[in-house]
C-alpha cells in the first residue's frame, strides 16, 4: 500500500501503520455495535476504513470482525497494533483494556538469564531429530533414554518375534477347533 491508501499521509507506509489504522477503526465501530444488525456493522466498518484511508479487508475477514462486534467483542489484529491503537483511541471496553494492559506489562518484563536455552542449542542435526540423540549420550539433562541403531533394531526384532509367536498360537488353536459351520 502507498501513503494515499493507508491513511498516514506519507509518513511510513508500512503494513504496521495500516494495521493500527484498521485496529482503530475496529475499536471505534465495536464500541456501540453489540446486538446491532451485522450488515449495518459491516457498512460502518467499511466507512470507518475508508475514512482512515485503509483498504477494506477481504469479505470473510470483515464477517469475522463484524461478528465479534455483534457480540461486543473487539477483534484484535495483533497485539502491537492493538497497543498502538489503544494509545490513540481507547479500546472499546474494559475487558480489552485489561488485556492490553496485561500485554504492556509482559512486554516490559525482563526474563532472568537462563530461562531459555542458548539459541545455538536450538539447532538439531538430522540424526538427533530422527534417532533421538547420540547413542549413549543420555545424561542428567537428557529428557529420557536414547536408543542407538543397534538397540532399536533389537527392539524391533523382539517385537516381530512376539507378534509371529502370537499369530502361530492363534493358528494352532483355530486348527484344533476344526472347520466351523459344517
PDB file of N, CA and C in Angstrom, residues 51-151:
ATOM      1  N   UNK A  51     -12.673   6.179   5.823  1.00  0.00           N
ATOM      2  CA  UNK A  51     -12.358   7.450   6.471  1.00  0.00           C
ATOM      3  C   UNK A  51     -10.901   7.497   6.905  1.00  0.00           C
ATOM      4  N   UNK A  52     -10.365   6.359   7.295  1.00  0.00           N
ATOM      5  CA  UNK A  52      -8.974   6.286   7.741  1.00  0.00           C
ATOM      6  C   UNK A  52      -8.002   6.018   6.597  1.00  0.00           C
ATOM      7  N   UNK A  53      -8.530   5.828   5.399  1.00  0.00           N
ATOM      8  CA  UNK A  53      -7.684   5.661   4.230  1.00  0.00           C
ATOM      9  C   UNK A  53      -7.034   4.295   4.099  1.00  0.00           C
ATOM     10  N   UNK A  54      -7.645   3.271   4.693  1.00  0.00           N
ATOM     11  CA  UNK A  54      -7.106   1.919   4.556  1.00  0.00           C
ATOM     12  C   UNK A  54      -8.054   1.090   3.701  1.00  0.00           C
ATOM     13  N   UNK A  55      -7.453   0.175   2.973  1.00  0.00           N
ATOM     14  CA  UNK A  55      -8.256  -0.686   2.110  1.00  0.00           C
ATOM     15  C   UNK A  55      -9.063  -1.649   2.961  1.00  0.00           C
ATOM     16  N   UNK A  56     -10.315  -1.885   2.567  1.00  0.00           N
ATOM     17  CA  UNK A  56     -11.101  -2.853   3.342  1.00  0.00           C
ATOM     18  C   UNK A  56     -10.532  -4.255   3.181  1.00  0.00           C
ATOM     19  N   UNK A  57     -10.521  -5.006   4.260  1.00  0.00           N
ATOM     20  CA  UNK A  57     -10.021  -6.375   4.203  1.00  0.00           C
ATOM     21  C   UNK A  57     -10.967  -7.274   3.401  1.00  0.00           C
ATOM     22  N   UNK A  58     -10.565  -8.504   3.142  1.00  0.00           N
ATOM     23  CA  UNK A  58     -11.420  -9.436   2.398  1.00  0.00           C
ATOM     24  C   UNK A  58     -12.758  -9.655   3.116  1.00  0.00           C
ATOM     25  N   UNK A  59     -13.795 -10.007   2.371  1.00  0.00           N
ATOM     26  CA  UNK A  59     -15.136 -10.172   2.955  1.00  0.00           C
ATOM     27  C   UNK A  59     -15.205 -11.156   4.126  1.00  0.00           C
ATOM     28  N   UNK A  60     -14.507 -12.268   4.047  1.00  0.00           N
ATOM     29  CA  UNK A  60     -14.556 -13.247   5.133  1.00  0.00           C
ATOM     30  C   UNK A  60     -13.984 -12.653   6.412  1.00  0.00           C
ATOM     31  N   UNK A  61     -12.900 -11.917   6.295  1.00  0.00           N
ATOM     32  CA  UNK A  61     -12.284 -11.258   7.448  1.00  0.00           C
ATOM     33  C   UNK A  61     -13.244 -10.227   8.018  1.00  0.00           C
ATOM     34  N   UNK A  62     -13.873  -9.456   7.140  1.00  0.00           N
ATOM     35  CA  UNK A  62     -14.834  -8.444   7.570  1.00  0.00           C
ATOM     36  C   UNK A  62     -16.004  -9.099   8.314  1.00  0.00           C
ATOM     37  N   UNK A  63     -16.460 -10.256   7.831  1.00  0.00           N
ATOM     38  CA  UNK A  63     -17.521 -11.008   8.521  1.00  0.00           C
ATOM     39  C   UNK A  63     -17.090 -11.377   9.939  1.00  0.00           C
ATOM     40  N   UNK A  64     -15.840 -11.815  10.101  1.00  0.00           N
ATOM     41  CA  UNK A  64     -15.337 -12.190  11.430  1.00  0.00           C
ATOM     42  C   UNK A  64     -15.299 -10.990  12.361  1.00  0.00           C
ATOM     43  N   UNK A  65     -14.825  -9.868  11.866  1.00  0.00           N
ATOM     44  CA  UNK A  65     -14.737  -8.658  12.683  1.00  0.00           C
ATOM     45  C   UNK A  65     -16.134  -8.195  13.082  1.00  0.00           C
ATOM     46  N   UNK A  66     -17.071  -8.207  12.113  1.00  0.00           N
ATOM     47  CA  UNK A  66     -18.442  -7.775  12.394  1.00  0.00           C
ATOM     48  C   UNK A  66     -19.127  -8.726  13.375  1.00  0.00           C
ATOM     49  N   UNK A  67     -18.882 -10.022  13.234  1.00  0.00           N
ATOM     50  CA  UNK A  67     -19.470 -10.999  14.162  1.00  0.00           C
ATOM     51  C   UNK A  67     -18.966 -10.774  15.579  1.00  0.00           C
ATOM     52  N   UNK A  68     -17.685 -10.513  15.718  1.00  0.00           N
ATOM     53  CA  UNK A  68     -17.131 -10.233  17.047  1.00  0.00           C
ATOM     54  C   UNK A  68     -17.778  -8.972  17.622  1.00  0.00           C
ATOM     55  N   UNK A  69     -17.901  -7.932  16.800  1.00  0.00           N
ATOM     56  CA  UNK A  69     -18.512  -6.677  17.262  1.00  0.00           C
ATOM     57  C   UNK A  69     -19.968  -6.891  17.661  1.00  0.00           C
ATOM     58  N   UNK A  70     -20.692  -7.729  16.939  1.00  0.00           N
ATOM     59  CA  UNK A  70     -22.081  -8.051  17.264  1.00  0.00           C
ATOM     60  C   UNK A  70     -22.186  -8.577  18.700  1.00  0.00           C
ATOM     61  N   UNK A  71     -21.194  -9.364  19.118  1.00  0.00           N
ATOM     62  CA  UNK A  71     -21.187  -9.925  20.470  1.00  0.00           C
ATOM     63  C   UNK A  71     -20.482  -9.019  21.485  1.00  0.00           C
ATOM     64  N   UNK A  72     -20.137  -7.807  21.050  1.00  0.00           N
ATOM     65  CA  UNK A  72     -19.490  -6.868  21.956  1.00  0.00           C
ATOM     66  C   UNK A  72     -18.008  -7.118  22.141  1.00  0.00           C
ATOM     67  N   UNK A  73     -17.429  -7.942  21.291  1.00  0.00           N
ATOM     68  CA  UNK A  73     -16.002  -8.262  21.369  1.00  0.00           C
ATOM     69  C   UNK A  73     -15.255  -7.473  20.308  1.00  0.00           C
ATOM     70  N   UNK A  74     -14.093  -7.041  20.666  1.00  0.00           N
ATOM     71  CA  UNK A  74     -13.271  -6.315  19.708  1.00  0.00           C
ATOM     72  C   UNK A  74     -12.258  -7.262  19.083  1.00  0.00           C
ATOM     73  N   UNK A  75     -12.313  -7.399  17.780  1.00  0.00           N
ATOM     74  CA  UNK A  75     -11.356  -8.233  17.047  1.00  0.00           C
ATOM     75  C   UNK A  75      -9.981  -7.590  17.184  1.00  0.00           C
ATOM     76  N   UNK A  76      -8.994  -8.369  17.590  1.00  0.00           N
ATOM     77  CA  UNK A  76      -7.617  -7.872  17.735  1.00  0.00           C
ATOM     78  C   UNK A  76      -6.807  -8.377  16.548  1.00  0.00           C
ATOM     79  N   UNK A  77      -6.301  -7.461  15.737  1.00  0.00           N
ATOM     80  CA  UNK A  77      -5.491  -7.835  14.576  1.00  0.00           C
ATOM     81  C   UNK A  77      -4.198  -8.474  15.049  1.00  0.00           C
ATOM     82  N   UNK A  78      -3.470  -7.748  15.872  1.00  0.00           N
ATOM     83  CA  UNK A  78      -2.286  -8.262  16.554  1.00  0.00           C
ATOM     84  C   UNK A  78      -2.031  -7.325  17.735  1.00  0.00           C
ATOM     85  N   UNK A  79      -1.316  -7.809  18.732  1.00  0.00           N
ATOM     86  CA  UNK A  79      -1.152  -7.004  19.941  1.00  0.00           C
ATOM     87  C   UNK A  79      -0.363  -5.717  19.721  1.00  0.00           C
ATOM     88  N   UNK A  80       0.708  -5.704  18.917  1.00  0.00           N
ATOM     89  CA  UNK A  80       1.374  -4.416  18.706  1.00  0.00           C
ATOM     90  C   UNK A  80       0.446  -3.368  18.095  1.00  0.00           C
ATOM     91  N   UNK A  81      -0.374  -3.772  17.121  1.00  0.00           N
ATOM     92  CA  UNK A  81      -1.317  -2.831  16.510  1.00  0.00           C
ATOM     93  C   UNK A  81      -2.368  -2.397  17.529  1.00  0.00           C
ATOM     94  N   UNK A  82      -2.858  -3.334  18.333  1.00  0.00           N
ATOM     95  CA  UNK A  82      -3.884  -3.009  19.325  1.00  0.00           C
ATOM     96  C   UNK A  82      -3.333  -2.064  20.390  1.00  0.00           C
ATOM     97  N   UNK A  83      -2.088  -2.279  20.804  1.00  0.00           N
ATOM     98  CA  UNK A  83      -1.479  -1.395  21.799  1.00  0.00           C
ATOM     99  C   UNK A  83      -1.327   0.018  21.252  1.00  0.00           C
ATOM    100  N   UNK A  84      -0.863   0.117  20.013  1.00  0.00           N
ATOM    101  CA  UNK A  84      -0.693   1.436  19.389  1.00  0.00           C
ATOM    102  C   UNK A  84      -2.053   2.106  19.179  1.00  0.00           C
ATOM    103  N   UNK A  85      -3.047   1.330  18.755  1.00  0.00           N
ATOM    104  CA  UNK A  85      -4.385   1.887  18.540  1.00  0.00           C
ATOM    105  C   UNK A  85      -4.980   2.368  19.856  1.00  0.00           C
ATOM    106  N   UNK A  86      -4.775   1.598  20.923  1.00  0.00           N
ATOM    107  CA  UNK A  86      -5.316   1.967  22.238  1.00  0.00           C
ATOM    108  C   UNK A  86      -4.698   3.266  22.741  1.00  0.00           C
ATOM    109  N   UNK A  87      -3.472   3.545  22.349  1.00  0.00           N
ATOM    110  CA  UNK A  87      -2.842   4.809  22.737  1.00  0.00           C
ATOM    111  C   UNK A  87      -3.526   5.990  22.058  1.00  0.00           C
ATOM    112  N   UNK A  88      -4.042   5.777  20.846  1.00  0.00           N
ATOM    113  CA  UNK A  88      -4.689   6.850  20.093  1.00  0.00           C
ATOM    114  C   UNK A  88      -6.201   6.899  20.324  1.00  0.00           C
ATOM    115  N   UNK A  89      -6.837   5.750  20.341  1.00  0.00           N
ATOM    116  CA  UNK A  89      -8.284   5.624  20.525  1.00  0.00           C
ATOM    117  C   UNK A  89      -8.497   4.571  21.593  1.00  0.00           C
ATOM    118  N   UNK A  90      -9.005   4.935  22.746  1.00  0.00           N
ATOM    119  CA  UNK A  90      -9.157   3.929  23.807  1.00  0.00           C
ATOM    120  C   UNK A  90      -9.941   2.710  23.333  1.00  0.00           C
ATOM    121  N   UNK A  91      -9.497   1.555  23.786  1.00  0.00           N
ATOM    122  CA  UNK A  91     -10.176   0.305  23.439  1.00  0.00           C
ATOM    123  C   UNK A  91     -11.642   0.411  23.842  1.00  0.00           C
ATOM    124  N   UNK A  92     -12.504  -0.314  23.142  1.00  0.00           N
ATOM    125  CA  UNK A  92     -13.949  -0.112  23.304  1.00  0.00           C
ATOM    126  C   UNK A  92     -14.557  -0.558  24.631  1.00  0.00           C
ATOM    127  N   UNK A  93     -13.884  -1.438  25.367  1.00  0.00           N
ATOM    128  CA  UNK A  93     -14.472  -1.868  26.637  1.00  0.00           C
ATOM    129  C   UNK A  93     -13.374  -2.237  27.632  1.00  0.00           C
ATOM    130  N   UNK A  94     -13.802  -2.424  28.866  1.00  0.00           N
ATOM    131  CA  UNK A  94     -12.855  -2.683  29.950  1.00  0.00           C
ATOM    132  C   UNK A  94     -12.084  -3.989  29.744  1.00  0.00           C
ATOM    133  N   UNK A  95     -12.755  -5.011  29.225  1.00  0.00           N
ATOM    134  CA  UNK A  95     -12.101  -6.306  29.010  1.00  0.00           C
ATOM    135  C   UNK A  95     -10.902  -6.175  28.077  1.00  0.00           C
ATOM    136  N   UNK A  96     -11.071  -5.461  26.981  1.00  0.00           N
ATOM    137  CA  UNK A  96      -9.969  -5.272  26.026  1.00  0.00           C
ATOM    138  C   UNK A  96      -8.886  -4.404  26.649  1.00  0.00           C
ATOM    139  N   UNK A  97      -9.285  -3.368  27.376  1.00  0.00           N
ATOM    140  CA  UNK A  97      -8.273  -2.509  28.015  1.00  0.00           C
ATOM    141  C   UNK A  97      -7.437  -3.307  29.014  1.00  0.00           C
ATOM    142  N   UNK A  98      -8.070  -4.209  29.769  1.00  0.00           N
ATOM    143  CA  UNK A  98      -7.327  -5.050  30.713  1.00  0.00           C
ATOM    144  C   UNK A  98      -6.366  -5.991  29.982  1.00  0.00           C
ATOM    145  N   UNK A  99      -6.851  -6.590  28.879  1.00  0.00           N
ATOM    146  CA  UNK A  99      -5.985  -7.464  28.067  1.00  0.00           C
ATOM    147  C   UNK A  99      -4.753  -6.707  27.591  1.00  0.00           C
ATOM    148  N   UNK A 100      -4.980  -5.507  27.092  1.00  0.00           N
ATOM    149  CA  UNK A 100      -3.876  -4.717  26.555  1.00  0.00           C
ATOM    150  C   UNK A 100      -2.927  -4.269  27.659  1.00  0.00           C
ATOM    151  N   UNK A 101      -3.455  -3.948  28.822  1.00  0.00           N
ATOM    152  CA  UNK A 101      -2.593  -3.554  29.935  1.00  0.00           C
ATOM    153  C   UNK A 101      -1.718  -4.723  30.382  1.00  0.00           C
ATOM    154  N   UNK A 102      -2.296  -5.911  30.418  1.00  0.00           N
ATOM    155  CA  UNK A 102      -1.517  -7.111  30.756  1.00  0.00           C
ATOM    156  C   UNK A 102      -0.413  -7.309  29.732  1.00  0.00           C
ATOM    157  N   UNK A 103      -0.749  -7.121  28.470  1.00  0.00           N
ATOM    158  CA  UNK A 103       0.248  -7.272  27.401  1.00  0.00           C
ATOM    159  C   UNK A 103       1.371  -6.242  27.543  1.00  0.00           C
ATOM    160  N   UNK A 104       1.014  -5.015  27.895  1.00  0.00           N
ATOM    161  CA  UNK A 104       2.036  -3.970  28.105  1.00  0.00           C
ATOM    162  C   UNK A 104       3.000  -4.379  29.220  1.00  0.00           C
ATOM    163  N   UNK A 105       2.439  -4.880  30.330  1.00  0.00           N
ATOM    164  CA  UNK A 105       3.300  -5.296  31.455  1.00  0.00           C
ATOM    165  C   UNK A 105       4.216  -6.445  31.041  1.00  0.00           C
ATOM    166  N   UNK A 106       3.680  -7.400  30.294  1.00  0.00           N
ATOM    167  CA  UNK A 106       4.505  -8.530  29.841  1.00  0.00           C
ATOM    168  C   UNK A 106       5.632  -8.073  28.929  1.00  0.00           C
ATOM    169  N   UNK A 107       5.357  -7.093  28.080  1.00  0.00           N
ATOM    170  CA  UNK A 107       6.395  -6.599  27.165  1.00  0.00           C
ATOM    171  C   UNK A 107       7.522  -5.910  27.926  1.00  0.00           C
ATOM    172  N   UNK A 108       7.218  -5.326  29.085  1.00  0.00           N
ATOM    173  CA  UNK A 108       8.224  -4.611  29.862  1.00  0.00           C
ATOM    174  C   UNK A 108       9.015  -5.530  30.776  1.00  0.00           C
ATOM    175  N   UNK A 109       8.465  -6.706  31.056  1.00  0.00           N
ATOM    176  CA  UNK A 109       9.127  -7.617  31.978  1.00  0.00           C
ATOM    177  C   UNK A 109      10.355  -8.248  31.326  1.00  0.00           C
ATOM    178  N   UNK A 110      11.426  -8.256  32.063  1.00  0.00           N
ATOM    179  CA  UNK A 110      12.668  -8.864  31.591  1.00  0.00           C
ATOM    180  C   UNK A 110      12.827 -10.231  32.256  1.00  0.00           C
ATOM    181  N   UNK A 111      13.000 -11.257  31.459  1.00  0.00           N
ATOM    182  CA  UNK A 111      13.184 -12.601  32.000  1.00  0.00           C
ATOM    183  C   UNK A 111      14.616 -12.775  32.483  1.00  0.00           C
ATOM    184  N   UNK A 112      14.793 -13.495  33.576  1.00  0.00           N
ATOM    185  CA  UNK A 112      16.155 -13.722  34.057  1.00  0.00           C
ATOM    186  C   UNK A 112      16.936 -14.574  33.063  1.00  0.00           C
ATOM    187  N   UNK A 113      18.247 -14.388  33.013  1.00  0.00           N
ATOM    188  CA  UNK A 113      19.050 -15.184  32.088  1.00  0.00           C
ATOM    189  C   UNK A 113      18.944 -16.669  32.425  1.00  0.00           C
ATOM    190  N   UNK A 114      19.017 -17.494  31.406  1.00  0.00           N
ATOM    191  CA  UNK A 114      18.991 -18.931  31.590  1.00  0.00           C
ATOM    192  C   UNK A 114      17.602 -19.544  31.495  1.00  0.00           C
ATOM    193  N   UNK A 115      16.570 -18.734  31.316  1.00  0.00           N
ATOM    194  CA  UNK A 115      15.216 -19.274  31.186  1.00  0.00           C
ATOM    195  C   UNK A 115      15.108 -20.096  29.897  1.00  0.00           C
ATOM    196  N   UNK A 116      15.624 -19.564  28.823  1.00  0.00           N
ATOM    197  CA  UNK A 116      15.613 -20.271  27.544  1.00  0.00           C
ATOM    198  C   UNK A 116      17.012 -20.772  27.232  1.00  0.00           C
ATOM    199  N   UNK A 117      17.116 -21.904  26.542  1.00  0.00           N
ATOM    200  CA  UNK A 117      18.448 -22.374  26.161  1.00  0.00           C
ATOM    201  C   UNK A 117      19.090 -21.394  25.183  1.00  0.00           C
ATOM    202  N   UNK A 118      20.394 -21.458  25.129  1.00  0.00           N
ATOM    203  CA  UNK A 118      21.136 -20.620  24.197  1.00  0.00           C
ATOM    204  C   UNK A 118      20.656 -20.921  22.776  1.00  0.00           C
ATOM    205  N   UNK A 119      20.460 -19.913  21.935  1.00  0.00           N
ATOM    206  CA  UNK A 119      19.994 -20.171  20.563  1.00  0.00           C
ATOM    207  C   UNK A 119      20.847 -21.177  19.795  1.00  0.00           C
ATOM    208  N   UNK A 120      22.141 -21.275  20.112  1.00  0.00           N
ATOM    209  CA  UNK A 120      22.985 -22.250  19.411  1.00  0.00           C
ATOM    210  C   UNK A 120      22.562 -23.675  19.749  1.00  0.00           C
ATOM    211  N   UNK A 121      21.900 -23.856  20.886  1.00  0.00           N
ATOM    212  CA  UNK A 121      21.436 -25.183  21.283  1.00  0.00           C
ATOM    213  C   UNK A 121      20.116 -25.566  20.612  1.00  0.00           C
ATOM    214  N   UNK A 122      19.467 -24.632  19.938  1.00  0.00           N
ATOM    215  CA  UNK A 122      18.180 -24.914  19.297  1.00  0.00           C
ATOM    216  C   UNK A 122      18.352 -25.688  18.007  1.00  0.00           C
ATOM    217  N   UNK A 123      19.507 -25.609  17.404  1.00  0.00           N
ATOM    218  CA  UNK A 123      19.761 -26.295  16.146  1.00  0.00           C
ATOM    219  C   UNK A 123      19.982 -27.779  16.401  1.00  0.00           C
ATOM    220  N   UNK A 124      19.224 -28.626  15.747  1.00  0.00           N
ATOM    221  CA  UNK A 124      19.370 -30.071  15.897  1.00  0.00           C
ATOM    222  C   UNK A 124      19.838 -30.661  14.580  1.00  0.00           C
ATOM    223  N   UNK A 125      20.729 -31.623  14.681  1.00  0.00           N
ATOM    224  CA  UNK A 125      21.168 -32.318  13.478  1.00  0.00           C
ATOM    225  C   UNK A 125      20.074 -33.295  13.069  1.00  0.00           C
ATOM    226  N   UNK A 126      20.056 -33.719  11.803  1.00  0.00           N
ATOM    227  CA  UNK A 126      19.052 -34.712  11.377  1.00  0.00           C
ATOM    228  C   UNK A 126      19.119 -35.988  12.214  1.00  0.00           C
ATOM    229  N   UNK A 127      20.305 -36.381  12.634  1.00  0.00           N
ATOM    230  CA  UNK A 127      20.441 -37.590  13.455  1.00  0.00           C
ATOM    231  C   UNK A 127      19.746 -37.417  14.804  1.00  0.00           C
ATOM    232  N   UNK A 128      19.884 -36.244  15.417  1.00  0.00           N
ATOM    233  CA  UNK A 128      19.237 -36.010  16.707  1.00  0.00           C
ATOM    234  C   UNK A 128      17.717 -36.025  16.566  1.00  0.00           C
ATOM    235  N   UNK A 129      17.217 -35.525  15.468  1.00  0.00           N
ATOM    236  CA  UNK A 129      15.771 -35.470  15.258  1.00  0.00           C
ATOM    237  C   UNK A 129      15.213 -36.857  15.001  1.00  0.00           C
ATOM    238  N   UNK A 130      15.892 -37.669  14.175  1.00  0.00           N
ATOM    239  CA  UNK A 130      15.341 -38.966  13.799  1.00  0.00           C
ATOM    240  C   UNK A 130      15.742 -40.100  14.723  1.00  0.00           C
ATOM    241  N   UNK A 131      16.888 -40.015  15.373  1.00  0.00           N
ATOM    242  CA  UNK A 131      17.352 -41.134  16.193  1.00  0.00           C
ATOM    243  C   UNK A 131      17.229 -40.867  17.684  1.00  0.00           C
ATOM    244  N   UNK A 132      16.715 -39.695  18.065  1.00  0.00           N
ATOM    245  CA  UNK A 132      16.531 -39.422  19.481  1.00  0.00           C
ATOM    246  C   UNK A 132      17.801 -39.057  20.210  1.00  0.00           C
ATOM    247  N   UNK A 133      18.819 -38.636  19.542  1.00  0.00           N
ATOM    248  CA  UNK A 133      20.044 -38.207  20.200  1.00  0.00           C
ATOM    249  C   UNK A 133      21.208 -39.112  19.864  1.00  0.00           C
ATOM    250  N   UNK A 134      22.329 -38.797  20.449  1.00  0.00           N
ATOM    251  CA  UNK A 134      23.541 -39.568  20.230  1.00  0.00           C
ATOM    252  C   UNK A 134      23.495 -40.809  21.094  1.00  0.00           C
ATOM    253  N   UNK A 135      23.825 -42.008  20.524  1.00  0.00           N
ATOM    254  CA  UNK A 135      23.793 -43.224  21.335  1.00  0.00           C
ATOM    255  C   UNK A 135      24.670 -43.076  22.566  1.00  0.00           C
ATOM    256  N   UNK A 136      24.117 -43.466  23.696  1.00  0.00           N
ATOM    257  CA  UNK A 136      24.877 -43.417  24.942  1.00  0.00           C
ATOM    258  C   UNK A 136      25.011 -42.033  25.521  1.00  0.00           C
ATOM    259  N   UNK A 137      24.346 -41.025  24.958  1.00  0.00           N
ATOM    260  CA  UNK A 137      24.506 -39.662  25.443  1.00  0.00           C
ATOM    261  C   UNK A 137      23.442 -39.280  26.451  1.00  0.00           C
ATOM    262  N   UNK A 138      22.617 -40.211  26.883  1.00  0.00           N
ATOM    263  CA  UNK A 138      21.567 -39.874  27.846  1.00  0.00           C
ATOM    264  C   UNK A 138      22.213 -39.550  29.174  1.00  0.00           C
ATOM    265  N   UNK A 139      22.087 -38.315  29.587  1.00  0.00           N
ATOM    266  CA  UNK A 139      22.686 -37.880  30.843  1.00  0.00           C
ATOM    267  C   UNK A 139      21.621 -37.267  31.725  1.00  0.00           C
ATOM    268  N   UNK A 140      22.061 -36.523  32.741  1.00  0.00           N
ATOM    269  CA  UNK A 140      21.093 -35.959  33.670  1.00  0.00           C
ATOM    270  C   UNK A 140      20.234 -34.882  33.021  1.00  0.00           C
ATOM    271  N   UNK A 141      20.714 -34.215  31.961  1.00  0.00           N
ATOM    272  CA  UNK A 141      19.933 -33.176  31.294  1.00  0.00           C
ATOM    273  C   UNK A 141      19.102 -33.736  30.152  1.00  0.00           C
ATOM    274  N   UNK A 142      19.269 -35.000  29.829  1.00  0.00           N
ATOM    275  CA  UNK A 142      18.554 -35.616  28.718  1.00  0.00           C
ATOM    276  C   UNK A 142      17.127 -35.923  29.130  1.00  0.00           C
ATOM    277  N   UNK A 143      16.137 -35.740  28.214  1.00  0.00           N
ATOM    278  CA  UNK A 143      14.755 -35.981  28.572  1.00  0.00           C
ATOM    279  C   UNK A 143      14.429 -37.448  28.811  1.00  0.00           C
ATOM    280  N   UNK A 144      15.233 -38.372  28.391  1.00  0.00           N
ATOM    281  CA  UNK A 144      14.933 -39.784  28.592  1.00  0.00           C
ATOM    282  C   UNK A 144      15.989 -40.637  27.948  1.00  0.00           C
ATOM    283  N   UNK A 145      15.807 -41.952  28.014  1.00  0.00           N
ATOM    284  CA  UNK A 145      16.810 -42.840  27.423  1.00  0.00           C
ATOM    285  C   UNK A 145      16.866 -42.666  25.915  1.00  0.00           C
ATOM    286  N   UNK A 146      18.039 -42.876  25.389  1.00  0.00           N
ATOM    287  CA  UNK A 146      18.254 -42.749  23.955  1.00  0.00           C
ATOM    288  C   UNK A 146      18.599 -44.123  23.399  1.00  0.00           C
ATOM    289  N   UNK A 147      17.947 -44.471  22.307  1.00  0.00           N
ATOM    290  CA  UNK A 147      18.228 -45.758  21.679  1.00  0.00           C
ATOM    291  C   UNK A 147      19.097 -45.549  20.452  1.00  0.00           C
ATOM    292  N   UNK A 148      20.197 -46.246  20.371  1.00  0.00           N
ATOM    293  CA  UNK A 148      21.035 -46.190  19.192  1.00  0.00           C
ATOM    294  C   UNK A 148      20.473 -47.094  18.121  1.00  0.00           C
ATOM    295  N   UNK A 149      21.125 -47.189  16.996  1.00  0.00           N
ATOM    296  CA  UNK A 149      20.665 -48.002  15.872  1.00  0.00           C
ATOM    297  C   UNK A 149      20.544 -49.474  16.227  1.00  0.00           C
ATOM    298  N   UNK A 150      21.540 -50.052  16.925  1.00  0.00           N
ATOM    299  CA  UNK A 150      21.508 -51.478  17.289  1.00  0.00           C
ATOM    300  C   UNK A 150      20.386 -51.767  18.275  1.00  0.00           C
ATOM    301  N   UNK A 151      20.208 -50.924  19.274  1.00  0.00           N
ATOM    302  CA  UNK A 151      19.153 -51.138  20.263  1.00  0.00           C
ATOM    303  C   UNK A 151      17.783 -51.081  19.606  1.00  0.00           C
TER     304      UNK A 151
END
